[in-house]
Amino acid sequence: MELSSLRLFTAVAEQGGVTRAAQALHCVQSNVSARLRQLEDELGTALFHRDRRQMIMTPAGRELLGYARRLTALADEAREAVRGAAPSGQLRLGSMETTAAIRLPLPLADYHRRYPAVHLSLETGPTRTLIDQVCDYRLDAAFIAGPVSDPQLDGCRLWREELVLVTEAGHAPVGQAADLPAPTLLAFRAGCAYRERLEHWCRTEGVFPAAILEFGSFQAILGCAAAGMGIALLPKTVVDAQRDMHLPLALHRLPSAVADAETWLVWRRDRAPRALLALVELLGFSPSVNQHAARDAAAPC
């Protein structure tokens, strides 16, 4: 198997078909189809079920995809190591929506100025999804709500956040979940660590939400909270940064067990490309002191 064939197979799997993979790879569609067939012939098994509308991976294809991601990632890392030059290539980052908006613009801008040869990409999502994408080699690293106990991961604790309960202005003071009979929760989609924390707080105090409304941005959550649609749990830094929106909001401080949160940068223990180590160092940590950090909540790297 050639690495180029594995990259092509991975593109077809991730893009959901030959046409989109050809566009992503800047190749002719017929060449992608032919090389994919060659790979299947070489392996002696079909990697996709094909029909007129879609391509669905076979069990063999799903098995190969994990190996393909690992092998191509390792090849990229080896290429960087032998070059011994400044970081280059691709750095695929993930982040929670709130962290991407408030914490990352300045350090990522600084990183881009220092390492212009690195093609930097950033996608947002809930913590649980981001962890899965890092473990599956779809992301090189992610900014998530930590700490994380996954033995596949290392990481650094970056920021401490105070989470506050956000309601419409004039809402009665809130000190415990019992002050919120049958609330409507405004939150990101399932897998968001802040949402899970809010649900857990309500559940442990015997409060059951009337509904959970999902949003794709914290601006929408704040706007709906100001309009009296429900309540949200967000980092205080996020709300403070939106003061110029002049939204009629009230912030309620909560017990430390609910309010104290940490943001971590995590990556696979077996996958730390030079471009990622440069980012870790820029954020104020030594790349050589990261072993097992994501499994040790007491000591940041």
PDB file of C-alpha atoms in Angstrom:
ATOM      1  CA  MET A   1       0.000   0.000   0.000  1.00  0.00           C
ATOM      2  CA  GLU A   2       1.243   3.454  -0.881  1.00  0.00           C
ATOM      3  CA  LEU A   3       0.722   6.416   1.433  1.00  0.00           C
ATOM      4  CA  SER A   4      -0.818   8.346  -1.445  1.00  0.00           C
ATOM      5  CA  SER A   5      -3.465   5.628  -1.795  1.00  0.00           C
ATOM      6  CA  LEU A   6      -4.213   5.771   1.914  1.00  0.00           C
ATOM      7  CA  ARG A   7      -4.548   9.575   1.764  1.00  0.00           C
ATOM      8  CA  LEU A   8      -6.940   9.226  -1.151  1.00  0.00           C
ATOM      9  CA  PHE A   9      -8.998   6.580   0.663  1.00  0.00           C
ATOM     10  CA  THR A  10      -9.152   8.771   3.780  1.00  0.00           C
ATOM     11  CA  ALA A  11     -10.343  11.727   1.709  1.00  0.00           C
ATOM     12  CA  VAL A  12     -13.140   9.675   0.137  1.00  0.00           C
ATOM     13  CA  ALA A  13     -14.195   8.408   3.569  1.00  0.00           C
ATOM     14  CA  GLU A  14     -14.149  11.848   5.204  1.00  0.00           C
ATOM     15  CA  GLN A  15     -15.722  13.714   2.282  1.00  0.00           C
ATOM     16  CA  GLY A  16     -18.453  11.124   1.822  1.00  0.00           C
ATOM     17  CA  GLY A  17     -17.795  10.331  -1.812  1.00  0.00           C
ATOM     18  CA  VAL A  18     -15.489  10.457  -4.809  1.00  0.00           C
ATOM     19  CA  THR A  19     -16.691  13.800  -6.192  1.00  0.00           C
ATOM     20  CA  ARG A  20     -16.027  15.777  -3.029  1.00  0.00           C
ATOM     21  CA  ALA A  21     -12.764  13.925  -2.417  1.00  0.00           C
ATOM     22  CA  ALA A  22     -11.581  14.818  -5.910  1.00  0.00           C
ATOM     23  CA  GLN A  23     -12.372  18.472  -5.232  1.00  0.00           C
ATOM     24  CA  ALA A  24     -10.547  18.395  -1.894  1.00  0.00           C
ATOM     25  CA  LEU A  25      -7.517  16.696  -3.430  1.00  0.00           C
ATOM     26  CA  HIS A  26      -7.611  18.814  -6.618  1.00  0.00           C
ATOM     27  CA  CYS A  27      -7.736  15.620  -8.675  1.00  0.00           C
ATOM     28  CA  VAL A  28      -9.819  14.387 -11.569  1.00  0.00           C
ATOM     29  CA  GLN A  29     -12.765  12.342 -10.347  1.00  0.00           C
ATOM     30  CA  SER A  30     -12.010   9.419 -12.666  1.00  0.00           C
ATOM     31  CA  ASN A  31      -8.467   9.164 -11.251  1.00  0.00           C
ATOM     32  CA  VAL A  32      -9.791   8.998  -7.701  1.00  0.00           C
ATOM     33  CA  SER A  33     -12.234   6.244  -8.639  1.00  0.00           C
ATOM     34  CA  ALA A  34      -9.558   4.271 -10.458  1.00  0.00           C
ATOM     35  CA  ARG A  35      -7.020   4.480  -7.642  1.00  0.00           C
ATOM     36  CA  LEU A  36      -9.623   3.539  -5.068  1.00  0.00           C
ATOM     37  CA  ARG A  37     -10.465   0.442  -7.122  1.00  0.00           C
ATOM     38  CA  GLN A  38      -6.754  -0.384  -7.322  1.00  0.00           C
ATOM     39  CA  LEU A  39      -6.465  -0.184  -3.536  1.00  0.00           C
ATOM     40  CA  GLU A  40      -9.461  -2.482  -3.114  1.00  0.00           C
ATOM     41  CA  ASP A  41      -7.959  -4.948  -5.596  1.00  0.00           C
ATOM     42  CA  GLU A  42      -4.647  -4.838  -3.726  1.00  0.00           C
ATOM     43  CA  LEU A  43      -6.374  -5.527  -0.404  1.00  0.00           C
ATOM     44  CA  GLY A  44      -8.714  -8.102  -1.889  1.00  0.00           C
ATOM     45  CA  THR A  45     -11.828  -6.569  -0.339  1.00  0.00           C
ATOM     46  CA  ALA A  46     -14.359  -3.823  -0.973  1.00  0.00           C
ATOM     47  CA  LEU A  47     -13.910  -0.689   1.116  1.00  0.00           C
ATOM     48  CA  PHE A  48     -17.238   0.925   0.156  1.00  0.00           C
ATOM     49  CA  HIS A  49     -20.738  -0.151  -0.753  1.00  0.00           C
ATOM     50  CA  ARG A  50     -21.640   1.876  -3.847  1.00  0.00           C
ATOM     51  CA  ASP A  51     -24.983   2.964  -5.242  1.00  0.00           C
ATOM     52  CA  ARG A  52     -26.081   5.881  -7.378  1.00  0.00           C
ATOM     53  CA  ARG A  53     -26.504   8.275  -4.475  1.00  0.00           C
ATOM     54  CA  GLN A  54     -23.851   7.472  -1.905  1.00  0.00           C
ATOM     55  CA  MET A  55     -20.876   5.435  -0.824  1.00  0.00           C
ATOM     56  CA  ILE A  56     -21.054   3.648   2.516  1.00  0.00           C
ATOM     57  CA  MET A  57     -17.952   2.188   4.115  1.00  0.00           C
ATOM     58  CA  THR A  58     -17.837  -1.540   4.591  1.00  0.00           C
ATOM     59  CA  PRO A  59     -16.593  -3.045   7.880  1.00  0.00           C
ATOM     60  CA  ALA A  60     -13.216  -3.511   6.176  1.00  0.00           C
ATOM     61  CA  GLY A  61     -13.215   0.154   5.187  1.00  0.00           C
ATOM     62  CA  ARG A  62     -13.956   1.288   8.726  1.00  0.00           C
ATOM     63  CA  GLU A  63     -11.148  -0.928   9.995  1.00  0.00           C
ATOM     64  CA  LEU A  64      -8.686   0.472   7.446  1.00  0.00           C
ATOM     65  CA  LEU A  65      -9.612   4.097   8.122  1.00  0.00           C
ATOM     66  CA  GLY A  66      -8.085   4.101  11.609  1.00  0.00           C
ATOM     67  CA  TYR A  67      -4.836   2.623  10.311  1.00  0.00           C
ATOM     68  CA  ALA A  68      -4.780   5.037   7.358  1.00  0.00           C
ATOM     69  CA  ARG A  69      -5.100   8.068   9.620  1.00  0.00           C
ATOM     70  CA  ARG A  70      -2.376   6.811  11.922  1.00  0.00           C
ATOM     71  CA  LEU A  71       0.037   5.930   9.112  1.00  0.00           C
ATOM     72  CA  THR A  72      -0.363   9.218   7.238  1.00  0.00           C
ATOM     73  CA  ALA A  73      -0.048  11.210  10.475  1.00  0.00           C
ATOM     74  CA  LEU A  74       3.142   9.331  11.351  1.00  0.00           C
ATOM     75  CA  ALA A  75       4.537   9.917   7.867  1.00  0.00           C
ATOM     76  CA  ASP A  76       3.881  13.646   8.147  1.00  0.00           C
ATOM     77  CA  GLU A  77       5.560  13.743  11.545  1.00  0.00           C
ATOM     78  CA  ALA A  78       8.603  11.865  10.227  1.00  0.00           C
ATOM     79  CA  ARG A  79       8.901  14.270   7.301  1.00  0.00           C
ATOM     80  CA  GLU A  80       8.900  17.250   9.669  1.00  0.00           C
ATOM     81  CA  ALA A  81      11.461  15.628  11.974  1.00  0.00           C
ATOM     82  CA  VAL A  82      14.060  14.949   9.291  1.00  0.00           C
ATOM     83  CA  ARG A  83      13.696  18.394   7.769  1.00  0.00           C
ATOM     84  CA  GLY A  84      14.670  19.998  11.067  1.00  0.00           C
ATOM     85  CA  ALA A  85      13.309  23.335   9.898  1.00  0.00           C
ATOM     86  CA  ALA A  86      10.670  25.705  11.240  1.00  0.00           C
ATOM     87  CA  PRO A  87       7.184  24.212  11.708  1.00  0.00           C
ATOM     88  CA  SER A  88       5.232  23.773   8.504  1.00  0.00           C
ATOM     89  CA  GLY A  89       2.432  21.681   7.075  1.00  0.00           C
ATOM     90  CA  GLN A  90      -1.081  21.406   8.474  1.00  0.00           C
ATOM     91  CA  LEU A  91      -2.235  21.930  12.057  1.00  0.00           C
ATOM     92  CA  ARG A  92      -5.864  20.935  12.595  1.00  0.00           C
ATOM     93  CA  LEU A  93      -7.280  22.350  15.807  1.00  0.00           C
ATOM     94  CA  GLY A  94     -10.649  21.987  17.470  1.00  0.00           C
ATOM     95  CA  SER A  95     -12.144  24.173  20.146  1.00  0.00           C
ATOM     96  CA  MET A  96     -15.197  24.822  22.215  1.00  0.00           C
ATOM     97  CA  GLU A  97     -17.199  27.689  20.727  1.00  0.00           C
ATOM     98  CA  THR A  98     -16.659  29.972  23.720  1.00  0.00           C
ATOM     99  CA  THR A  99     -12.897  29.383  23.852  1.00  0.00           C
ATOM    100  CA  ALA A 100     -12.520  29.982  20.118  1.00  0.00           C
ATOM    101  CA  ALA A 101     -14.281  33.331  20.382  1.00  0.00           C
ATOM    102  CA  ILE A 102     -12.715  34.720  23.560  1.00  0.00           C
ATOM    103  CA  ARG A 103      -9.399  33.021  24.306  1.00  0.00           C
ATOM    104  CA  LEU A 104      -7.902  32.064  20.945  1.00  0.00           C
ATOM    105  CA  PRO A 105      -7.875  35.067  18.554  1.00  0.00           C
ATOM    106  CA  LEU A 106      -4.723  36.695  19.980  1.00  0.00           C
ATOM    107  CA  PRO A 107      -2.556  33.564  20.473  1.00  0.00           C
ATOM    108  CA  LEU A 108      -3.539  32.131  17.091  1.00  0.00           C
ATOM    109  CA  ALA A 109      -2.779  35.432  15.387  1.00  0.00           C
ATOM    110  CA  ASP A 110       0.611  35.461  17.106  1.00  0.00           C
ATOM    111  CA  TYR A 111       1.212  31.858  16.040  1.00  0.00           C
ATOM    112  CA  HIS A 112       0.374  32.681  12.414  1.00  0.00           C
ATOM    113  CA  ARG A 113       2.830  35.582  12.416  1.00  0.00           C
ATOM    114  CA  ARG A 114       5.605  33.382  13.808  1.00  0.00           C
ATOM    115  CA  TYR A 115       4.954  30.318  11.662  1.00  0.00           C
ATOM    116  CA  PRO A 116       3.415  31.407   8.355  1.00  0.00           C
ATOM    117  CA  ALA A 117       4.324  28.074   6.712  1.00  0.00           C
ATOM    118  CA  VAL A 118       1.812  26.258   8.924  1.00  0.00           C
ATOM    119  CA  HIS A 119      -1.631  25.863   7.397  1.00  0.00           C
ATOM    120  CA  LEU A 120      -3.816  26.427  10.448  1.00  0.00           C
ATOM    121  CA  SER A 121      -7.444  25.298  10.590  1.00  0.00           C
ATOM    122  CA  LEU A 122      -9.919  25.561  13.464  1.00  0.00           C
ATOM    123  CA  GLU A 123     -13.310  23.969  13.898  1.00  0.00           C
ATOM    124  CA  THR A 124     -15.626  24.281  16.852  1.00  0.00           C
ATOM    125  CA  GLY A 125     -17.694  21.683  18.630  1.00  0.00           C
ATOM    126  CA  PRO A 126     -18.645  20.241  22.021  1.00  0.00           C
ATOM    127  CA  THR A 127     -15.949  18.731  24.215  1.00  0.00           C
ATOM    128  CA  ARG A 128     -17.012  15.114  23.778  1.00  0.00           C
ATOM    129  CA  THR A 129     -16.980  15.383  19.972  1.00  0.00           C
ATOM    130  CA  LEU A 130     -13.598  17.122  19.954  1.00  0.00           C
ATOM    131  CA  ILE A 131     -12.026  14.415  22.118  1.00  0.00           C
ATOM    132  CA  ASP A 132     -13.329  11.732  19.752  1.00  0.00           C
ATOM    133  CA  GLN A 133     -11.893  13.598  16.761  1.00  0.00           C
ATOM    134  CA  VAL A 134      -8.475  13.879  18.379  1.00  0.00           C
ATOM    135  CA  CYS A 135      -8.482  10.187  19.277  1.00  0.00           C
ATOM    136  CA  ASP A 136      -9.470   9.313  15.683  1.00  0.00           C
ATOM    137  CA  TYR A 137      -6.642  11.462  14.212  1.00  0.00           C
ATOM    138  CA  ARG A 138      -9.152  13.831  12.601  1.00  0.00           C
ATOM    139  CA  LEU A 139      -7.768  16.696  14.707  1.00  0.00           C
ATOM    140  CA  ASP A 140      -4.192  17.222  15.874  1.00  0.00           C
ATOM    141  CA  ALA A 141      -5.293  18.871  19.122  1.00  0.00           C
ATOM    142  CA  ALA A 142      -8.329  20.459  20.742  1.00  0.00           C
ATOM    143  CA  PHE A 143      -9.203  23.053  23.380  1.00  0.00           C
ATOM    144  CA  ILE A 144     -11.720  21.312  25.619  1.00  0.00           C
ATOM    145  CA  ALA A 145     -13.241  21.412  29.092  1.00  0.00           C
ATOM    146  CA  GLY A 146     -10.927  19.306  31.225  1.00  0.00           C
ATOM    147  CA  PRO A 147      -9.395  17.491  32.808  1.00  0.00           C
ATOM    148  CA  VAL A 148      -9.539  14.367  30.641  1.00  0.00           C
ATOM    149  CA  SER A 149      -8.880  10.819  31.818  1.00  0.00           C
ATOM    150  CA  ASP A 150      -8.479   9.190  28.385  1.00  0.00           C
ATOM    151  CA  PRO A 151      -5.155   7.261  28.432  1.00  0.00           C
ATOM    152  CA  GLN A 152      -4.611   8.034  24.746  1.00  0.00           C
ATOM    153  CA  LEU A 153      -4.248  11.752  25.455  1.00  0.00           C
ATOM    154  CA  ASP A 154      -1.716  14.178  26.854  1.00  0.00           C
ATOM    155  CA  GLY A 155      -2.390  17.838  27.432  1.00  0.00           C
ATOM    156  CA  CYS A 156      -1.893  21.150  29.175  1.00  0.00           C
ATOM    157  CA  ARG A 157      -4.191  23.026  31.506  1.00  0.00           C
ATOM    158  CA  LEU A 158      -4.406  26.533  30.063  1.00  0.00           C
ATOM    159  CA  TRP A 159      -7.105  28.647  31.676  1.00  0.00           C
ATOM    160  CA  ARG A 160      -9.390  28.597  34.669  1.00  0.00           C
ATOM    161  CA  GLU A 161     -12.920  29.814  34.028  1.00  0.00           C
ATOM    162  CA  GLU A 162     -15.698  30.931  36.336  1.00  0.00           C
ATOM    163  CA  LEU A 163     -19.020  29.680  35.014  1.00  0.00           C
ATOM    164  CA  VAL A 164     -22.034  31.839  35.785  1.00  0.00           C
ATOM    165  CA  LEU A 165     -25.738  31.283  35.412  1.00  0.00           C
ATOM    166  CA  VAL A 166     -27.149  33.714  32.845  1.00  0.00           C
ATOM    167  CA  THR A 167     -30.770  34.863  32.982  1.00  0.00           C
ATOM    168  CA  GLU A 168     -32.835  37.806  31.835  1.00  0.00           C
ATOM    169  CA  ALA A 169     -32.373  41.038  33.744  1.00  0.00           C
ATOM    170  CA  GLY A 170     -34.615  41.289  36.771  1.00  0.00           C
ATOM    171  CA  HIS A 171     -34.671  37.560  37.400  1.00  0.00           C
ATOM    172  CA  ALA A 172     -34.853  36.653  41.083  1.00  0.00           C
ATOM    173  CA  PRO A 173     -31.483  35.789  42.664  1.00  0.00           C
ATOM    174  CA  VAL A 174     -30.298  32.222  42.079  1.00  0.00           C
ATOM    175  CA  GLY A 175     -28.050  30.460  44.566  1.00  0.00           C
ATOM    176  CA  GLN A 176     -29.198  26.891  44.182  1.00  0.00           C
ATOM    177  CA  ALA A 177     -31.020  24.846  41.592  1.00  0.00           C
ATOM    178  CA  ALA A 178     -34.146  24.825  43.753  1.00  0.00           C
ATOM    179  CA  ASP A 179     -34.506  28.532  42.890  1.00  0.00           C
ATOM    180  CA  LEU A 180     -35.255  27.420  39.308  1.00  0.00           C
ATOM    181  CA  PRO A 181     -38.413  25.291  39.256  1.00  0.00           C
ATOM    182  CA  ALA A 182     -38.712  23.512  35.882  1.00  0.00           C
ATOM    183  CA  PRO A 183     -36.319  25.815  33.999  1.00  0.00           C
ATOM    184  CA  THR A 184     -35.762  25.876  30.236  1.00  0.00           C
ATOM    185  CA  LEU A 185     -32.075  25.337  29.526  1.00  0.00           C
ATOM    186  CA  LEU A 186     -30.347  27.186  26.692  1.00  0.00           C
ATOM    187  CA  ALA A 187     -27.285  25.223  25.650  1.00  0.00           C
ATOM    188  CA  PHE A 188     -25.000  23.922  22.945  1.00  0.00           C
ATOM    189  CA  ARG A 189     -25.697  20.489  21.495  1.00  0.00           C
ATOM    190  CA  ALA A 190     -25.165  17.250  23.420  1.00  0.00           C
ATOM    191  CA  GLY A 191     -21.558  16.643  24.360  1.00  0.00           C
ATOM    192  CA  CYS A 192     -20.972  20.186  25.634  1.00  0.00           C
ATOM    193  CA  ALA A 193     -19.262  20.002  29.025  1.00  0.00           C
ATOM    194  CA  TYR A 194     -20.976  23.159  30.311  1.00  0.00           C
ATOM    195  CA  ARG A 195     -24.382  21.793  29.361  1.00  0.00           C
ATOM    196  CA  GLU A 196     -23.615  18.500  31.107  1.00  0.00           C
ATOM    197  CA  ARG A 197     -22.537  20.393  34.199  1.00  0.00           C
ATOM    198  CA  LEU A 198     -25.761  22.436  34.260  1.00  0.00           C
ATOM    199  CA  GLU A 199     -27.912  19.346  33.769  1.00  0.00           C
ATOM    200  CA  HIS A 200     -26.023  17.486  36.491  1.00  0.00           C
ATOM    201  CA  TRP A 201     -26.441  20.389  38.928  1.00  0.00           C
ATOM    202  CA  CYS A 202     -30.179  20.473  38.337  1.00  0.00           C
ATOM    203  CA  ARG A 203     -30.529  16.709  38.520  1.00  0.00           C
ATOM    204  CA  THR A 204     -28.586  16.317  41.781  1.00  0.00           C
ATOM    205  CA  GLU A 205     -30.807  18.937  43.444  1.00  0.00           C
ATOM    206  CA  GLY A 206     -34.011  17.342  42.209  1.00  0.00           C
ATOM    207  CA  VAL A 207     -34.811  19.971  39.569  1.00  0.00           C
ATOM    208  CA  PHE A 208     -35.975  18.735  36.178  1.00  0.00           C
ATOM    209  CA  PRO A 209     -35.828  21.100  33.179  1.00  0.00           C
ATOM    210  CA  ALA A 210     -39.017  21.730  31.280  1.00  0.00           C
ATOM    211  CA  ALA A 211     -37.023  21.759  28.019  1.00  0.00           C
ATOM    212  CA  ILE A 212     -33.522  22.015  26.604  1.00  0.00           C
ATOM    213  CA  LEU A 213     -33.122  24.288  23.597  1.00  0.00           C
ATOM    214  CA  GLU A 214     -29.966  23.769  21.523  1.00  0.00           C
ATOM    215  CA  PHE A 215     -28.015  26.551  19.805  1.00  0.00           C
ATOM    216  CA  GLY A 216     -24.946  26.769  17.616  1.00  0.00           C
ATOM    217  CA  SER A 217     -23.475  29.997  19.004  1.00  0.00           C
ATOM    218  CA  PHE A 218     -23.142  31.632  22.393  1.00  0.00           C
ATOM    219  CA  GLN A 219     -24.439  34.919  20.926  1.00  0.00           C
ATOM    220  CA  ALA A 220     -27.760  33.214  20.199  1.00  0.00           C
ATOM    221  CA  ILE A 221     -27.825  31.744  23.708  1.00  0.00           C
ATOM    222  CA  LEU A 222     -27.220  35.168  25.282  1.00  0.00           C
ATOM    223  CA  GLY A 223     -29.850  36.804  23.105  1.00  0.00           C
ATOM    224  CA  CYS A 224     -32.473  34.233  24.010  1.00  0.00           C
ATOM    225  CA  ALA A 225     -31.564  34.433  27.701  1.00  0.00           C
ATOM    226  CA  ALA A 226     -32.018  38.212  27.561  1.00  0.00           C
ATOM    227  CA  ALA A 227     -35.417  37.688  25.938  1.00  0.00           C
ATOM    228  CA  GLY A 228     -36.510  35.485  28.851  1.00  0.00           C
ATOM    229  CA  MET A 229     -36.559  32.160  26.982  1.00  0.00           C
ATOM    230  CA  GLY A 230     -34.513  30.346  29.607  1.00  0.00           C
ATOM    231  CA  ILE A 231     -31.234  30.094  31.485  1.00  0.00           C
ATOM    232  CA  ALA A 232     -27.666  29.227  30.443  1.00  0.00           C
ATOM    233  CA  LEU A 233     -24.349  28.313  32.045  1.00  0.00           C
ATOM    234  CA  LEU A 234     -21.407  30.080  30.382  1.00  0.00           C
ATOM    235  CA  PRO A 235     -17.921  31.360  31.233  1.00  0.00           C
ATOM    236  CA  LYS A 236     -18.092  34.824  32.801  1.00  0.00           C
ATOM    237  CA  THR A 237     -15.399  35.983  30.338  1.00  0.00           C
ATOM    238  CA  VAL A 238     -17.782  35.272  27.465  1.00  0.00           C
ATOM    239  CA  VAL A 239     -20.585  37.350  28.930  1.00  0.00           C
ATOM    240  CA  ASP A 240     -18.219  40.188  29.908  1.00  0.00           C
ATOM    241  CA  ALA A 241     -16.876  40.315  26.345  1.00  0.00           C
ATOM    242  CA  GLN A 242     -20.403  40.912  25.018  1.00  0.00           C
ATOM    243  CA  ARG A 243     -21.162  43.950  27.190  1.00  0.00           C
ATOM    244  CA  ASP A 244     -21.161  46.209  24.128  1.00  0.00           C
ATOM    245  CA  MET A 245     -24.280  44.338  22.934  1.00  0.00           C
ATOM    246  CA  HIS A 246     -26.138  45.952  25.862  1.00  0.00           C
ATOM    247  CA  LEU A 247     -28.246  42.856  26.450  1.00  0.00           C
ATOM    248  CA  PRO A 248     -30.519  42.957  29.521  1.00  0.00           C
ATOM    249  CA  LEU A 249     -28.889  40.072  31.373  1.00  0.00           C
ATOM    250  CA  ALA A 250     -28.339  39.058  34.976  1.00  0.00           C
ATOM    251  CA  LEU A 251     -25.391  36.946  36.131  1.00  0.00           C
ATOM    252  CA  HIS A 252     -25.697  34.642  39.119  1.00  0.00           C
ATOM    253  CA  ARG A 253     -22.642  33.223  40.857  1.00  0.00           C
ATOM    254  CA  LEU A 254     -22.861  29.564  41.792  1.00  0.00           C
ATOM    255  CA  PRO A 255     -21.119  27.168  44.208  1.00  0.00           C
ATOM    256  CA  SER A 256     -17.523  26.399  43.270  1.00  0.00           C
ATOM    257  CA  ALA A 257     -18.368  22.788  42.438  1.00  0.00           C
ATOM    258  CA  VAL A 258     -20.463  24.125  39.561  1.00  0.00           C
ATOM    259  CA  ALA A 259     -18.650  27.365  38.770  1.00  0.00           C
ATOM    260  CA  ASP A 260     -14.976  26.302  38.683  1.00  0.00           C
ATOM    261  CA  ALA A 261     -13.926  25.047  35.250  1.00  0.00           C
ATOM    262  CA  GLU A 262     -10.697  24.449  33.376  1.00  0.00           C
ATOM    263  CA  THR A 263      -9.810  24.700  29.704  1.00  0.00           C
ATOM    264  CA  TRP A 264      -7.227  22.221  28.423  1.00  0.00           C
ATOM    265  CA  LEU A 265      -5.372  21.695  25.192  1.00  0.00           C
ATOM    266  CA  VAL A 266      -5.190  17.943  24.501  1.00  0.00           C
ATOM    267  CA  TRP A 267      -3.546  15.805  21.835  1.00  0.00           C
ATOM    268  CA  ARG A 268      -2.725  12.145  21.245  1.00  0.00           C
ATOM    269  CA  ARG A 269       0.242  10.803  23.163  1.00  0.00           C
ATOM    270  CA  ASP A 270       1.551   9.178  19.969  1.00  0.00           C
ATOM    271  CA  ARG A 271       0.974  12.221  17.771  1.00  0.00           C
ATOM    272  CA  ALA A 272       2.757  15.502  18.566  1.00  0.00           C
ATOM    273  CA  PRO A 273       3.870  17.196  15.324  1.00  0.00           C
ATOM    274  CA  ARG A 274       6.376  20.015  15.380  1.00  0.00           C
ATOM    275  CA  ALA A 275       3.673  22.559  14.540  1.00  0.00           C
ATOM    276  CA  LEU A 276       1.681  21.497  17.615  1.00  0.00           C
ATOM    277  CA  LEU A 277       4.686  21.606  19.947  1.00  0.00           C
ATOM    278  CA  ALA A 278       5.377  25.150  18.738  1.00  0.00           C
ATOM    279  CA  LEU A 279       1.824  26.126  19.711  1.00  0.00           C
ATOM    280  CA  VAL A 280       2.196  24.498  23.143  1.00  0.00           C
ATOM    281  CA  GLU A 281       5.389  26.457  23.710  1.00  0.00           C
ATOM    282  CA  LEU A 282       3.808  29.710  22.542  1.00  0.00           C
ATOM    283  CA  LEU A 283       1.016  29.195  25.079  1.00  0.00           C
ATOM    284  CA  GLY A 284       3.631  29.110  27.825  1.00  0.00           C
ATOM    285  CA  PHE A 285       4.417  25.444  28.356  1.00  0.00           C
ATOM    286  CA  SER A 286       7.485  23.319  27.759  1.00  0.00           C
ATOM    287  CA  PRO A 287       6.813  20.707  25.037  1.00  0.00           C
ATOM    288  CA  SER A 288       9.137  18.305  26.861  1.00  0.00           C
ATOM    289  CA  VAL A 289       7.021  18.262  30.036  1.00  0.00           C
ATOM    290  CA  ASN A 290       3.680  16.892  28.924  1.00  0.00           C
ATOM    291  CA  GLN A 291       3.674  13.190  29.671  1.00  0.00           C
ATOM    292  CA  HIS A 292       0.427  11.990  31.231  1.00  0.00           C
ATOM    293  CA  ALA A 293      -0.678  15.554  31.981  1.00  0.00           C
ATOM    294  CA  ALA A 294      -4.208  15.026  30.747  1.00  0.00           C
ATOM    295  CA  ARG A 295      -4.616  12.217  33.240  1.00  0.00           C
ATOM    296  CA  ASP A 296      -3.332  14.274  36.172  1.00  0.00           C
ATOM    297  CA  ALA A 297      -5.813  16.993  37.061  1.00  0.00           C
ATOM    298  CA  ALA A 298      -3.663  18.256  39.906  1.00  0.00           C
ATOM    299  CA  ALA A 299      -0.630  19.273  37.892  1.00  0.00           C
ATOM    300  CA  PRO A 300      -0.649  21.273  34.649  1.00  0.00           C
ATOM    301  CA  CYS A 301       2.165  20.583  32.235  1.00  0.00           C
TER     302      CYS A 301
END
